[in-house]
Coordinates of C-alpha atoms in Angstrom, one line a residue:
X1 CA 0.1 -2.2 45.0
X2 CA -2.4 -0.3 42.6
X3 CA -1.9 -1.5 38.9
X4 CA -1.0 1.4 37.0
X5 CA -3.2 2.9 34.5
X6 CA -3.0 1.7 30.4
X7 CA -2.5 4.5 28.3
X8 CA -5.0 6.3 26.6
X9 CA -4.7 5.7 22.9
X10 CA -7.2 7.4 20.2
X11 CA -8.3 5.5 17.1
X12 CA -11.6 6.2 14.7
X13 CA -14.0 3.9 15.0
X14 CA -13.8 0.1 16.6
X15 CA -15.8 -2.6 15.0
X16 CA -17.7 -2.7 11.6
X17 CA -16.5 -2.9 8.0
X18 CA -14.3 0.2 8.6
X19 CA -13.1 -0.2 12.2
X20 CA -10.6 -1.7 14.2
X21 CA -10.9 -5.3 14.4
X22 CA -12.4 -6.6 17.3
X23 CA -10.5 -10.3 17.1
X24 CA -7.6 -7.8 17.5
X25 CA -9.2 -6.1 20.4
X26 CA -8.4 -8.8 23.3
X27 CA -4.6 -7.9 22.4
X28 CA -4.7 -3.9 22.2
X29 CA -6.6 -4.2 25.8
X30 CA -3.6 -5.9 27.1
X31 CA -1.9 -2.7 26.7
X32 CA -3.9 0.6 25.9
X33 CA -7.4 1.9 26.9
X34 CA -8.3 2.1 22.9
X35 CA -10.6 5.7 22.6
X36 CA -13.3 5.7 19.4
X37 CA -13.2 9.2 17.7
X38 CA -17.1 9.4 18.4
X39 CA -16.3 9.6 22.6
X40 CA -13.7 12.3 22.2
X41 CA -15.8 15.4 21.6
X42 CA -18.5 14.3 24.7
X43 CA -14.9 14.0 27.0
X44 CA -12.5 16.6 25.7
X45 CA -11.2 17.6 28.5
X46 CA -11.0 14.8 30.4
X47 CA -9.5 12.9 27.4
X48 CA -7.4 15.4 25.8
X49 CA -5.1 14.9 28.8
X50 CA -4.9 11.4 28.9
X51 CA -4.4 10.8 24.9
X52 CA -0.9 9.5 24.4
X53 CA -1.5 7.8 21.3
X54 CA -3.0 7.9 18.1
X55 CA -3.7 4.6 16.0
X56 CA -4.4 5.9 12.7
X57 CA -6.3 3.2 10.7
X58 CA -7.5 3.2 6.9
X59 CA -6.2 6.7 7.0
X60 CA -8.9 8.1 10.2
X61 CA -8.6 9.8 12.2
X62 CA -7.6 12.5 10.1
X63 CA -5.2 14.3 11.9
X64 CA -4.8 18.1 11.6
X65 CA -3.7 21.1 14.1
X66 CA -7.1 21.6 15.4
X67 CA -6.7 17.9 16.9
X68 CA -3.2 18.1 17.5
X69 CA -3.8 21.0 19.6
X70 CA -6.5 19.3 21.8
X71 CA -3.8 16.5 22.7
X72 CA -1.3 18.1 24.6
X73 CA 0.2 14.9 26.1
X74 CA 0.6 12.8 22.8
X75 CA 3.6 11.5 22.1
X76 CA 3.0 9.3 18.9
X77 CA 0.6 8.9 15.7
X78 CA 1.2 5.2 15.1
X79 CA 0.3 4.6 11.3
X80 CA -1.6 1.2 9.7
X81 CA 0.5 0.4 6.9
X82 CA 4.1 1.3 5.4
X83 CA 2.4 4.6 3.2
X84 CA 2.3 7.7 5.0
X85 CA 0.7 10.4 2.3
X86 CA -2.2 11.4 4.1
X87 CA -0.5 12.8 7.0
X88 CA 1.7 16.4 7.1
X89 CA 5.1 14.8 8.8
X90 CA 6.3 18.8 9.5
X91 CA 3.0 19.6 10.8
X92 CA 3.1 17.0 13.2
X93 CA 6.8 17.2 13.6
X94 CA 6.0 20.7 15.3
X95 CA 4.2 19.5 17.8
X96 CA 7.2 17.3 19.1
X97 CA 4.9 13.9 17.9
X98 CA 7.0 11.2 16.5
X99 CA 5.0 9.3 13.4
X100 CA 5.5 5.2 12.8
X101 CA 4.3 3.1 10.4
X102 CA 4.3 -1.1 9.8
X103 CA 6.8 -1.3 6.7
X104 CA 7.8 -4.6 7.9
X105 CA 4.4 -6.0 8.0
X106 CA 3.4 -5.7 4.9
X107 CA 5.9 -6.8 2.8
X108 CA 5.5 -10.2 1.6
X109 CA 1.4 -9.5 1.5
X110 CA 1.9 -6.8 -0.8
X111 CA 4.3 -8.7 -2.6
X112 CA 2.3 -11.7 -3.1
X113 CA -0.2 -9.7 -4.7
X114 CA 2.1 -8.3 -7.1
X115 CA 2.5 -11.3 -8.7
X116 CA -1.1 -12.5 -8.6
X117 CA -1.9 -9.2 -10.1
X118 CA 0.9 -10.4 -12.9
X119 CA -0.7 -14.3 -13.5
X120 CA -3.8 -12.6 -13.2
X121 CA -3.8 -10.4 -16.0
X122 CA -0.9 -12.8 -18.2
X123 CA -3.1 -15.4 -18.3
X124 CA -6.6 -13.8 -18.6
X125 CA -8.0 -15.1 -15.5
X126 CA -11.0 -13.0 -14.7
X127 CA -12.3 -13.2 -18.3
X128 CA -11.6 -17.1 -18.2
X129 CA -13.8 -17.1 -14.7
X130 CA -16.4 -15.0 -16.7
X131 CA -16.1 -17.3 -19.9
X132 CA -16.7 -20.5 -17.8
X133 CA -19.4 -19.4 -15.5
X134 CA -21.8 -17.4 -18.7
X135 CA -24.7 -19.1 -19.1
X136 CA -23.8 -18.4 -22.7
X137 CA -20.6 -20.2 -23.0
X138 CA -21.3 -23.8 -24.9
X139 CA -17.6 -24.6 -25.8
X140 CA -14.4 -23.2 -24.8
X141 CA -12.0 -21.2 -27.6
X142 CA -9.1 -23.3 -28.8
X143 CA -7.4 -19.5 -29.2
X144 CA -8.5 -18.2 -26.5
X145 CA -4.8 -17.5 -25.6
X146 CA -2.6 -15.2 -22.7
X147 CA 1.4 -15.0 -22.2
X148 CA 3.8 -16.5 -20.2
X149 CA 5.2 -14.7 -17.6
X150 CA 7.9 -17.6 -16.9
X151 CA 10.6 -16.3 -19.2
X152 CA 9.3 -12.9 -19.6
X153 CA 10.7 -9.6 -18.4
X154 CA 10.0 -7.5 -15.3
X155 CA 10.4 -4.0 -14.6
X156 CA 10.6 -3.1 -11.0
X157 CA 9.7 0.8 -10.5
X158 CA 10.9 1.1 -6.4
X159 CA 13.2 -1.6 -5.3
X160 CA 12.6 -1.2 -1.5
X161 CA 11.3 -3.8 0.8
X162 CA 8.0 -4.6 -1.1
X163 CA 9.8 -4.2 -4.2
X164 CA 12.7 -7.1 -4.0
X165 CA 10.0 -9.3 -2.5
X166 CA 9.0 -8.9 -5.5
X167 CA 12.0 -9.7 -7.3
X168 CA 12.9 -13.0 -5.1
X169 CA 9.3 -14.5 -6.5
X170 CA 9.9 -13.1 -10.1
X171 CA 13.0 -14.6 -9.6
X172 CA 11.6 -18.5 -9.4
X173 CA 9.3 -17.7 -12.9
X174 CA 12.7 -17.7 -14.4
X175 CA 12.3 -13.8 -15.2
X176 CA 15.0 -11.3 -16.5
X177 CA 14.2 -8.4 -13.8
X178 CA 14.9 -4.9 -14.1
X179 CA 14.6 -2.2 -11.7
X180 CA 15.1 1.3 -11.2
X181 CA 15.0 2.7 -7.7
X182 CA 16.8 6.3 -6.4
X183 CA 19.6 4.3 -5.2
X184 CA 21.2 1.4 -6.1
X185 CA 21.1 -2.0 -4.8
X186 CA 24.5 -3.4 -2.9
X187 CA 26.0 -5.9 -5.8
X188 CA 24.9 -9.1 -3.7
X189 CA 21.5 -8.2 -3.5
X190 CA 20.9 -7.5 -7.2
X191 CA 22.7 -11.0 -7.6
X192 CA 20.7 -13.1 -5.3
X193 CA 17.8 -12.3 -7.1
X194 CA 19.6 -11.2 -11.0
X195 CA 18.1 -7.8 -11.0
X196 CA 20.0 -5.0 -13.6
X197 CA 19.4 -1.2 -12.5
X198 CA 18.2 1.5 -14.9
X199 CA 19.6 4.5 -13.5
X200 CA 17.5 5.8 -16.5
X201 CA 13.7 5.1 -15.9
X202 CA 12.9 5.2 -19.7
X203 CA 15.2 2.3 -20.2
X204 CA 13.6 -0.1 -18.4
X205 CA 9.9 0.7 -19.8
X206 CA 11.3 0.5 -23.1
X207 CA 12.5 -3.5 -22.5
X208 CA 9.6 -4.8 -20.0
X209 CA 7.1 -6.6 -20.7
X210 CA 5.4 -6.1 -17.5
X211 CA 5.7 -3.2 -15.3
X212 CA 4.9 -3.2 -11.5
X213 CA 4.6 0.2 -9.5
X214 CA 6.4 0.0 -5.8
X215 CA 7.2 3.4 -4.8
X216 CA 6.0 5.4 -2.2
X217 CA 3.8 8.6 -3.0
X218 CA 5.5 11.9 -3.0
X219 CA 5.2 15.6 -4.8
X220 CA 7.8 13.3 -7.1
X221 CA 6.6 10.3 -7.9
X222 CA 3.0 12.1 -8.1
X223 CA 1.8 11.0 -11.5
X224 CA 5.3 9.2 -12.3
X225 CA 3.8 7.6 -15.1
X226 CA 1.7 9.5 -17.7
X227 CA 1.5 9.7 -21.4
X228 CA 4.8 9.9 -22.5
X229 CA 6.1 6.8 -20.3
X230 CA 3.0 4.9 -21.3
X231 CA 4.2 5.8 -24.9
X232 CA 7.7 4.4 -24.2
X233 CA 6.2 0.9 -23.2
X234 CA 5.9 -2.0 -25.3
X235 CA 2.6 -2.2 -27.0
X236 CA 2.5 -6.2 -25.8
X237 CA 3.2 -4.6 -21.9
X238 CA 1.2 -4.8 -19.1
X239 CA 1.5 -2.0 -15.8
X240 CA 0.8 -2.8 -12.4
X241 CA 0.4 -0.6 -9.8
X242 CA 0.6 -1.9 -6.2
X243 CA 1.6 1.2 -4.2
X244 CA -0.8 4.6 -4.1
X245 CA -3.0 5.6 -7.4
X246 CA -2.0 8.8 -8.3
X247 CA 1.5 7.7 -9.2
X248 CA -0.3 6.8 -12.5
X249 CA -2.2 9.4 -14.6
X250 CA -5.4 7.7 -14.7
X251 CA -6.5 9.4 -17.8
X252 CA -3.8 9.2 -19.9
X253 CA -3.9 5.4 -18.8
X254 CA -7.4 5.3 -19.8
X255 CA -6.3 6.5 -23.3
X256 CA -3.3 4.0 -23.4
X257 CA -5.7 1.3 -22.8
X258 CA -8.3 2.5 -25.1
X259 CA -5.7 3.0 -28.1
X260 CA -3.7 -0.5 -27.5
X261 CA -0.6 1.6 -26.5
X262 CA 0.0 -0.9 -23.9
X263 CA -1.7 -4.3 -24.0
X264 CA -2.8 -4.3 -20.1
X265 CA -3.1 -2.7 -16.7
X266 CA -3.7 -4.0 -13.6
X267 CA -4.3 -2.0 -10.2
X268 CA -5.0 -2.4 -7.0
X269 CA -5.1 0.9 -6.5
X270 CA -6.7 4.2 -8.1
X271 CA -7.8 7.5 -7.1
X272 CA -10.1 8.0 -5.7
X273 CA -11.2 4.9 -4.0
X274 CA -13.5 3.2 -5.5
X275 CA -14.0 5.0 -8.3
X276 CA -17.0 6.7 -9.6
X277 CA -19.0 4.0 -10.8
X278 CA -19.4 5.8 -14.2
X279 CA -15.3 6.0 -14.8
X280 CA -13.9 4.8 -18.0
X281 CA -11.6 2.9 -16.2
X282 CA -14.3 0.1 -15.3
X283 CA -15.8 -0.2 -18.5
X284 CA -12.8 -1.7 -20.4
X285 CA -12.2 -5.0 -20.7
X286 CA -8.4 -5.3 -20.5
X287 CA -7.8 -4.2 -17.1
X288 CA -8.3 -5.7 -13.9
X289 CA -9.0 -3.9 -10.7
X290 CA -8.8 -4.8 -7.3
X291 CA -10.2 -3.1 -3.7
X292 CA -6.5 -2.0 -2.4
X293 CA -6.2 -5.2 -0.9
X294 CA -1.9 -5.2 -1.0
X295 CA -2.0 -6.2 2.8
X296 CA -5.7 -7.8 3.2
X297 CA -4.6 -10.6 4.8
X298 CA -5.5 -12.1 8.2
X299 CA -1.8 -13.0 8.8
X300 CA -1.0 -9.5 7.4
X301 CA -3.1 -7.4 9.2
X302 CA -2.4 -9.1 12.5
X303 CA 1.3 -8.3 12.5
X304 CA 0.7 -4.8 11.4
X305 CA -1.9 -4.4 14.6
X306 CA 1.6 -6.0 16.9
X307 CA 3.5 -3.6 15.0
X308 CA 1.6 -0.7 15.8
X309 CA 1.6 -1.5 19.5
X310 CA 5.3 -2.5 19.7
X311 CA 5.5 1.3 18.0
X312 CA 3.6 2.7 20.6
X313 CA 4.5 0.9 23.4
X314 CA 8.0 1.7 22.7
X315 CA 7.8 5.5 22.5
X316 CA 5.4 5.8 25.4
X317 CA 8.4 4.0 27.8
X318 CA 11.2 5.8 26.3
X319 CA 12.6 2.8 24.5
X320 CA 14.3 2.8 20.5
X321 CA 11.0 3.1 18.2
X322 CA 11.2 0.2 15.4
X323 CA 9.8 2.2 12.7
X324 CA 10.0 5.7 13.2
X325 CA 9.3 7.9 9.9
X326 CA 10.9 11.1 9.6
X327 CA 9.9 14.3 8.0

């Protein structure tokens, strides 16, 4: 009997420091014939038929009507990662293509990171690393001092997945946690971990002493915090922002920082990405930056690739789709 034929599935580029991993590859193959953007204009035709899939990774392809229209067969856009800003859900909607993305995947990665992002900047570690490796350094500061996060209190902005991962580690520091979130946590879930809502946003700035950012990024949260809520924060605080940059207004974070309003930021992710290498942002000394690296993980990134092909294989064969996003 002839073996039928792997679908076609289209992805940006395979290989390299932005591609597709190619320890990942020897899994995909099991399933789809995997299609680098750079192939599709030189087979159009031919390949415009047989595209089923597309595996959108680090935000590439970039998908928009003119490609949409040149895939007449495709059934899915299969995201890498739970955020899904950069593409137009109604756009793609009207074309009859369902979206997915790896929610599931990423959770305790981005979560971990969180709190390193927390110990990180409580306890001064960069500077310490900078302090001990200076060729300068001949003794170490007896007050040379951070603050304890064991004890301390968190404010959780987005308590979805990611964001009671969170909680359930601040939880074992000991830490009175807050959170506000568009709804409410059932009662046993804000007691396994002893979280207290804020159905007012305000309230919770105003009592944490560190702030992490776990929301998604919409025409709502879109800037979320800016100048007034950076006002509203202890001037001891520290933010953390772990989801998408422009939930923060960058420059009125640059002038929180600047001024003291708030002791401390610490990001793993900005806008744009990276930033300029002249931005005001890298030249102070009480913030610490990291490359978006919420889900930069071996283990991570591995069940987000089976993610994406359970997502794919599923709505290619009819079956439920795990982690469908809708407009």
């Amino acid at each position: 009997m002839e073996e039928k034929e792997l679908p076609y599935v289209l992805t940006d580029t395979i290989g390299g420091p932005h591609g597709v991993y190619l320890e990942h590859m020897e899994f995909m193959k099991k399933y789809f014939n995997l299609v680098a953007m750079k192939e599709f204009p030189e087979n159009q035709k031919y390949l415009g038929e047989k595209i089923k899939a597309i595996y959108i990774w680090w935000q590439k392809p970039a998908v928009n009507r003119e490609l949409l229209q040149s895939l007449p067969n495709l059934k899915i856009i299969a995201n890498f990662g739970a955020g899904v800003d950069h593409l137009d859900l109604k756009l793609i909607s009207s074309f009859g293509v369902k979206v997915t993305n790896t929610p599931l995947a990423v959770s305790n990665a981005t979560a971990d990171l969180g709190m390193a992002l927390m110990l990180a900047s409580s306890r001064r570690l960069v500077e310490g690393c900078q302090i001990t490796v200076s060729p300068d350094t001949e003794q170490f500061a007896a007050d040379w001092l951070g603050e304890d996060v064991t004890g301390a209190t968190l404010g959780i902005i987005g308590m979805g997945r990611i964001g009671y991962k969170v909680a359930k580690r601040a939880k074992a520091f000991d830490m009175k946690i807050l959170y506000h979130n568009r709804n409410r946590r059932k009662e046993e879930e804000e007691q396994a971990v002893g979280a207290c809502f804020c159905e007012k946003m305000e309230d919770l700035l105003q009592q944490s002493d560190f702030v992490m950012l776990v929301v998604n990024l919409t025409p709502q949260t879109h800037k979320l915090i800016g100048k007034r809520e950076l006002e509203l924060m202890k001037p001891t605080a520290t933010l953390i922002n772990i989801c998408r940059g422009p939930v923060i207004d960058q420059d009125a974070l640059v002038e929180a920082l600047q001024n003291k309003v708030i002791k401390a930021a610490a990001l793993d992710v900005t806008y744009p990405e990276p930033l300029p290498r002249d931005h005001p942002l890298l030249k102070l000394k009480n913030i610490i930056i990291t490359p978006h690296i919420g889900t930069a993980t071996k283990q991570a990134r591995w069940l987000m690739m089976k993610s994406i092909v359970e997502n794919i294989f599923s709505a290619l064969n009819g079956l439920p789709i795990p982690n469908e996003v809708f407009p």
